[in-house]
PDB file of C-alpha atoms in Angstrom:
ATOM      1  CA  MET A 412       0.000   0.000   0.000  1.00 71.00           C
ATOM      2  CA  SER A 413       1.415   3.354  -1.010  1.00 86.00           C
ATOM      3  CA  SER A 414       0.968   6.665   0.729  1.00 95.00           C
ATOM      4  CA  THR A 415      -0.513   8.005  -2.524  1.00 97.00           C
ATOM      5  CA  ALA A 416      -3.223   5.325  -2.504  1.00 98.00           C
ATOM      6  CA  THR A 417      -3.865   6.075   1.170  1.00 98.00           C
ATOM      7  CA  ASP A 418      -4.225   9.784   0.423  1.00 97.00           C
ATOM      8  CA  VAL A 419      -6.554   9.087  -2.520  1.00 98.00           C
ATOM      9  CA  VAL A 420      -8.844   6.919  -0.371  1.00 98.00           C
ATOM     10  CA  ARG A 421      -8.735   9.476   2.436  1.00 97.00           C
ATOM     11  CA  LEU A 422      -9.734  12.361   0.176  1.00 97.00           C
ATOM     12  CA  LEU A 423     -12.428  10.350  -1.561  1.00 97.00           C
ATOM     13  CA  THR A 424     -13.851   9.339   1.820  1.00 97.00           C
ATOM     14  CA  VAL A 425     -13.872  12.940   3.053  1.00 95.00           C
ATOM     15  CA  LYS A 426     -15.712  14.021  -0.111  1.00 92.00           C
ATOM     16  CA  ASP A 427     -18.091  11.047  -0.047  1.00 95.00           C
ATOM     17  CA  GLY A 428     -16.704  10.372  -3.513  1.00 96.00           C
ATOM     18  CA  THR A 429     -16.439   7.124  -5.409  1.00 97.00           C
ATOM     19  CA  LEU A 430     -13.794   5.726  -7.728  1.00 98.00           C
ATOM     20  CA  ALA A 431     -13.844   3.280 -10.625  1.00 98.00           C
ATOM     21  CA  VAL A 432     -10.712   2.020 -12.363  1.00 98.00           C
ATOM     22  CA  ALA A 433     -10.169   1.016 -16.017  1.00 96.00           C
ATOM     23  CA  GLU A 434      -6.939  -0.841 -16.624  1.00 95.00           C
ATOM     24  CA  SER A 435      -5.170  -2.241 -19.603  1.00 93.00           C
ATOM     25  CA  LEU A 436      -1.390  -2.551 -19.231  1.00 93.00           C
ATOM     26  CA  THR A 437      -1.522  -2.663 -15.410  1.00 97.00           C
ATOM     27  CA  GLY A 438      -3.831  -5.679 -15.440  1.00 96.00           C
ATOM     28  CA  GLY A 439      -5.575  -4.928 -12.143  1.00 97.00           C
ATOM     29  CA  LEU A 440      -2.627  -3.513 -10.196  1.00 98.00           C
ATOM     30  CA  VAL A 441      -4.293  -0.120  -9.653  1.00 98.00           C
ATOM     31  CA  ALA A 442      -7.309  -1.833  -8.098  1.00 98.00           C
ATOM     32  CA  VAL A 443      -5.006  -3.933  -5.903  1.00 98.00           C
ATOM     33  CA  GLU A 444      -3.173  -0.820  -4.721  1.00 98.00           C
ATOM     34  CA  VAL A 445      -6.374   1.066  -3.889  1.00 98.00           C
ATOM     35  CA  THR A 446      -8.065  -1.873  -2.164  1.00 98.00           C
ATOM     36  CA  SER A 447      -5.019  -2.509   0.012  1.00 98.00           C
ATOM     37  CA  VAL A 448      -5.926   0.690   1.902  1.00 98.00           C
ATOM     38  CA  PRO A 449      -8.174   0.299   4.960  1.00 97.00           C
ATOM     39  CA  ARG A 450     -11.639   1.806   4.367  1.00 96.00           C
ATOM     40  CA  ALA A 451     -11.201   1.636   0.584  1.00 98.00           C
ATOM     41  CA  SER A 452     -14.601  -0.030   0.386  1.00 98.00           C
ATOM     42  CA  GLU A 453     -16.160   3.303   1.374  1.00 97.00           C
ATOM     43  CA  ALA A 454     -15.005   4.844  -1.909  1.00 98.00           C
ATOM     44  CA  PHE A 455     -13.945   2.134  -4.372  1.00 98.00           C
ATOM     45  CA  ARG A 456     -16.740   0.952  -6.702  1.00 98.00           C
ATOM     46  CA  GLY A 457     -14.742  -1.534  -8.760  1.00 98.00           C
ATOM     47  CA  SER A 458     -12.631  -1.980 -11.831  1.00 97.00           C
ATOM     48  CA  VAL A 459     -12.647  -3.198 -15.392  1.00 95.00           C
ATOM     49  CA  THR A 460      -9.494  -4.840 -16.693  1.00 94.00           C
ATOM     50  CA  ALA A 461      -9.724  -4.568 -20.477  1.00 88.00           C
ATOM     51  CA  TYR A 462      -6.422  -6.277 -21.191  1.00 86.00           C
ATOM     52  CA  ALA A 463      -6.988  -7.543 -24.731  1.00 83.00           C
ATOM     53  CA  THR A 464      -6.469  -4.920 -27.412  1.00 71.00           C
ATOM     54  CA  GLY A 465      -9.821  -3.665 -28.684  1.00 68.00           C
ATOM     55  CA  LEU A 466     -11.784  -4.737 -25.616  1.00 70.00           C
ATOM     56  CA  GLU A 467     -11.875  -1.131 -24.391  1.00 65.00           C
ATOM     57  CA  HIS A 468     -14.849  -0.311 -26.620  1.00 60.00           C
ATOM     58  CA  GLU A 469     -17.503  -2.592 -25.170  1.00 66.00           C
ATOM     59  CA  PRO A 470     -17.270  -2.457 -21.372  1.00 72.00           C
ATOM     60  CA  LEU A 471     -15.800   1.052 -21.284  1.00 78.00           C
ATOM     61  CA  GLY A 472     -17.794   2.791 -23.982  1.00 70.00           C
ATOM     62  CA  VAL A 473     -14.747   3.777 -26.024  1.00 71.00           C
ATOM     63  CA  ASP A 474     -15.762   4.337 -29.661  1.00 64.00           C
ATOM     64  CA  ALA A 475     -15.508   0.926 -31.339  1.00 56.00           C
ATOM     65  CA  THR A 476     -13.463   2.361 -34.206  1.00 54.00           C
ATOM     66  CA  ALA A 477     -10.950   4.143 -31.964  1.00 50.00           C
ATOM     67  CA  PRO A 478      -8.806   1.186 -30.862  1.00 46.00           C
ATOM     68  CA  THR A 479      -8.424  -0.068 -34.426  1.00 50.00           C
ATOM     69  CA  ALA A 480      -8.064   3.330 -36.078  1.00 54.00           C
ATOM     70  CA  ILE A 481      -5.571   4.845 -33.648  1.00 63.00           C
ATOM     71  CA  GLY A 482      -4.565   1.851 -31.534  1.00 72.00           C
ATOM     72  CA  ALA A 483      -5.429   1.080 -27.931  1.00 80.00           C
ATOM     73  CA  VAL A 484      -2.287   2.843 -26.695  1.00 91.00           C
ATOM     74  CA  ASP A 485      -3.354   6.398 -27.368  1.00 90.00           C
ATOM     75  CA  ALA A 486      -4.246   9.559 -25.455  1.00 92.00           C
ATOM     76  CA  GLN A 487      -7.787   9.613 -26.891  1.00 89.00           C
ATOM     77  CA  VAL A 488      -8.484   6.048 -25.783  1.00 88.00           C
ATOM     78  CA  ALA A 489      -6.961   6.740 -22.360  1.00 92.00           C
ATOM     79  CA  GLY A 490      -9.122   9.854 -21.993  1.00 91.00           C
ATOM     80  CA  ARG A 491     -12.306   7.970 -22.816  1.00 89.00           C
ATOM     81  CA  MET A 492     -11.648   5.016 -20.500  1.00 91.00           C
ATOM     82  CA  PRO A 493     -12.325   6.880 -17.199  1.00 94.00           C
ATOM     83  CA  VAL A 494     -15.561   8.266 -18.615  1.00 91.00           C
ATOM     84  CA  GLY A 495     -16.721   4.787 -19.615  1.00 91.00           C
ATOM     85  CA  VAL A 496     -15.768   3.085 -16.363  1.00 94.00           C
ATOM     86  CA  ARG A 497     -17.422   5.845 -14.302  1.00 94.00           C
ATOM     87  CA  LYS A 498     -20.622   5.316 -16.236  1.00 92.00           C
ATOM     88  CA  ALA A 499     -20.426   1.505 -16.145  1.00 92.00           C
ATOM     89  CA  LEU A 500     -19.774   1.335 -12.392  1.00 94.00           C
ATOM     90  CA  GLY A 501     -21.652   4.419 -11.197  1.00 95.00           C
ATOM     91  CA  ALA A 502     -18.679   6.332  -9.810  1.00 96.00           C
ATOM     92  CA  ASP A 503     -17.888  10.038  -9.426  1.00 95.00           C
ATOM     93  CA  ARG A 504     -14.316   9.648 -10.593  1.00 97.00           C
ATOM     94  CA  GLY A 505     -12.457   7.271 -12.840  1.00 97.00           C
ATOM     95  CA  VAL A 506      -8.855   6.545 -13.688  1.00 98.00           C
ATOM     96  CA  ALA A 507      -7.318   4.560 -16.521  1.00 97.00           C
ATOM     97  CA  THR A 508      -4.052   3.091 -17.707  1.00 97.00           C
ATOM     98  CA  THR A 509      -3.046   1.979 -21.184  1.00 95.00           C
ATOM     99  CA  GLY A 510       0.383   1.407 -22.651  1.00 96.00           C
ATOM    100  CA  VAL A 511       3.132  -0.969 -23.663  1.00 97.00           C
ATOM    101  CA  ALA A 512       5.022  -2.711 -20.861  1.00 97.00           C
ATOM    102  CA  GLY A 513       6.966  -5.010 -23.150  1.00 96.00           C
ATOM    103  CA  PRO A 514       8.942  -6.975 -23.830  1.00 95.00           C
ATOM    104  CA  GLU A 515       8.032  -6.122 -27.466  1.00 95.00           C
ATOM    105  CA  PRO A 516       6.598  -2.969 -29.077  1.00 95.00           C
ATOM    106  CA  GLN A 517       2.852  -3.043 -29.778  1.00 91.00           C
ATOM    107  CA  GLY A 518       0.836  -1.374 -32.511  1.00 86.00           C
ATOM    108  CA  GLY A 519       3.722   0.844 -33.547  1.00 91.00           C
ATOM    109  CA  ARG A 520       4.314   2.022 -29.966  1.00 95.00           C
ATOM    110  CA  THR A 521       7.633   1.474 -28.238  1.00 97.00           C
ATOM    111  CA  VAL A 522       8.012  -0.263 -24.902  1.00 98.00           C
ATOM    112  CA  GLY A 523       7.482   2.275 -22.126  1.00 98.00           C
ATOM    113  CA  THR A 524       4.840   4.330 -23.973  1.00 98.00           C
ATOM    114  CA  VAL A 525       2.095   4.831 -21.396  1.00 98.00           C
ATOM    115  CA  PHE A 526      -1.007   6.995 -21.026  1.00 97.00           C
ATOM    116  CA  VAL A 527      -2.711   7.522 -17.676  1.00 98.00           C
ATOM    117  CA  ALA A 528      -5.961   9.409 -17.279  1.00 97.00           C
ATOM    118  CA  ALA A 529      -8.319  10.688 -14.613  1.00 97.00           C
ATOM    119  CA  GLY A 530     -11.873  11.872 -15.148  1.00 93.00           C
ATOM    120  CA  GLY A 531     -14.546  13.184 -12.865  1.00 89.00           C
ATOM    121  CA  PRO A 532     -16.249  16.346 -11.723  1.00 78.00           C
ATOM    122  CA  PHE A 533     -12.889  18.073 -12.091  1.00 50.00           C
ATOM    123  CA  GLY A 534     -11.487  18.635 -15.542  1.00 42.00           C
ATOM    124  CA  VAL A 535     -14.699  18.182 -17.523  1.00 42.00           C
ATOM    125  CA  ASP A 536     -13.693  21.128 -19.664  1.00 40.00           C
ATOM    126  CA  SER A 537      -9.961  20.569 -19.368  1.00 40.00           C
ATOM    127  CA  GLY A 538      -9.554  20.370 -23.122  1.00 38.00           C
ATOM    128  CA  SER A 539      -8.078  16.896 -23.097  1.00 40.00           C
ATOM    129  CA  ALA A 540      -9.367  13.774 -24.796  1.00 42.00           C
ATOM    130  CA  GLY A 541     -12.646  12.440 -23.527  1.00 44.00           C
ATOM    131  CA  GLY A 542     -13.190  15.138 -20.911  1.00 54.00           C
ATOM    132  CA  GLY A 543     -10.552  13.922 -18.463  1.00 72.00           C
ATOM    133  CA  LYS A 544      -6.943  14.710 -17.770  1.00 94.00           C
ATOM    134  CA  VAL A 545      -4.470  12.574 -19.702  1.00 97.00           C
ATOM    135  CA  GLU A 546      -0.726  12.331 -19.154  1.00 98.00           C
ATOM    136  CA  ALA A 547       1.606  10.791 -21.703  1.00 98.00           C
ATOM    137  CA  LEU A 548       4.554   9.000 -20.131  1.00 98.00           C
ATOM    138  CA  ARG A 549       7.751   7.573 -21.554  1.00 98.00           C
ATOM    139  CA  LEU A 550       8.933   5.058 -18.973  1.00 98.00           C
ATOM    140  CA  ASN A 551      12.154   3.101 -18.766  1.00 97.00           C
ATOM    141  CA  GLY A 552      12.806  -0.213 -17.109  1.00 97.00           C
ATOM    142  CA  ASP A 553      11.604  -3.755 -17.414  1.00 98.00           C
ATOM    143  CA  ARG A 554       7.980  -4.853 -17.706  1.00 97.00           C
ATOM    144  CA  GLU A 555       7.354  -4.868 -13.962  1.00 98.00           C
ATOM    145  CA  GLU A 556       8.966  -1.456 -13.423  1.00 98.00           C
ATOM    146  CA  ILE A 557       6.857   0.083 -16.199  1.00 98.00           C
ATOM    147  CA  ARG A 558       3.663  -1.367 -14.748  1.00 98.00           C
ATOM    148  CA  ARG A 559       4.494  -0.217 -11.192  1.00 98.00           C
ATOM    149  CA  GLU A 560       5.363   3.302 -12.337  1.00 98.00           C
ATOM    150  CA  SER A 561       2.115   3.432 -14.308  1.00 98.00           C
ATOM    151  CA  VAL A 562       0.167   2.602 -11.123  1.00 98.00           C
ATOM    152  CA  ARG A 563       2.072   5.259  -9.174  1.00 98.00           C
ATOM    153  CA  SER A 564       1.538   7.824 -11.936  1.00 98.00           C
ATOM    154  CA  VAL A 565      -2.211   7.332 -12.333  1.00 98.00           C
ATOM    155  CA  LEU A 566      -2.778   7.525  -8.574  1.00 98.00           C
ATOM    156  CA  ALA A 567      -0.590  10.647  -8.377  1.00 98.00           C
ATOM    157  CA  LEU A 568      -2.646  12.246 -11.169  1.00 98.00           C
ATOM    158  CA  LEU A 569      -5.882  11.485  -9.329  1.00 97.00           C
ATOM    159  CA  LEU A 570      -4.465  12.733  -6.031  1.00 97.00           C
ATOM    160  CA  LYS A 571      -3.393  16.004  -7.677  1.00 95.00           C
ATOM    161  CA  GLU A 572      -6.908  16.517  -9.025  1.00 92.00           C
ATOM    162  CA  LEU A 573      -8.587  15.609  -5.730  1.00 93.00           C
ATOM    163  CA  ALA A 574      -6.284  17.833  -3.676  1.00 92.00           C
ATOM    164  CA  GLY A 575      -6.800  20.709  -6.097  1.00 88.00           C
ATOM    165  CA  GLU A 576     -10.566  20.687  -5.650  1.00 77.00           C
ATOM    166  CA  GLN A 577     -10.566  20.381  -1.857  1.00 66.00           C
ATOM    167  CA  THR A 578     -11.930  23.462  -0.073  1.00 55.00           C
ATOM    168  CA  GLY A 579     -10.548  24.888   3.158  1.00 51.00           C
ATOM    169  CA  ASN A 580     -13.510  23.509   5.134  1.00 51.00           C
ATOM    170  CA  GLU A 581     -12.950  19.995   3.694  1.00 52.00           C
ATOM    171  CA  ARG A 582      -9.264  20.192   4.616  1.00 52.00           C
ATOM    172  CA  ALA A 583     -10.190  21.097   8.210  1.00 52.00           C
ATOM    173  CA  GLN A 584     -12.679  18.220   8.430  1.00 56.00           C
ATOM    174  CA  ASP A 585     -10.137  15.833   6.948  1.00 54.00           C
ATOM    175  CA  THR A 586      -7.507  16.928   9.477  1.00 51.00           C
ATOM    176  CA  GLU A 587      -9.924  16.361  12.350  1.00 52.00           C
ATOM    177  CA  ARG A 588     -10.926  12.905  11.078  1.00 51.00           C
ATOM    178  CA  ASN A 589      -7.306  11.851  10.762  1.00 51.00           C
ATOM    179  CA  GLY A 590      -6.078  12.870  14.187  1.00 50.00           C
ATOM    180  CA  GLY A 591      -4.662  16.263  13.267  1.00 48.00           C
ATOM    181  CA  PHE A 592      -2.512  15.127  10.338  1.00 42.00           C
TER     182      PHE A 592
END
């Protein structure tokens, strides 16, 4: 369990918010990280692991032509995945991961090409694909290192968005609930 995952669950709990996760290259690791935090069940709705290329369109509502036209490892696909998983699982916020962990390139993308995305009440008009915030990453390392860094990066993106929308009153309530920290 990471401190980032702990902070995400804490802020979601304070806001009475909910989270859904859409994963491709991380294969369920984001969900594992979030659910390792005590009280995660108060905020975590569930996850969809759309691991096979092209599967993103049905359970996640990504345009059926997008994965074939532009490839599953793309900012537009990543931006649509949180929207689809939020809708499918009835959550306020969604995050997504897609990319190439290796050992071989995929669909013209090199190993280490990753897109992480967060969507929710924040960033609806952020100007990025699908209404959410998308970050393009170029990661180094072996397959496991790329997947772990992708998990860390998507949770950090969500935490940044959650912390940015927290009001002063919510921060005070959160501090009280967590023993003054």
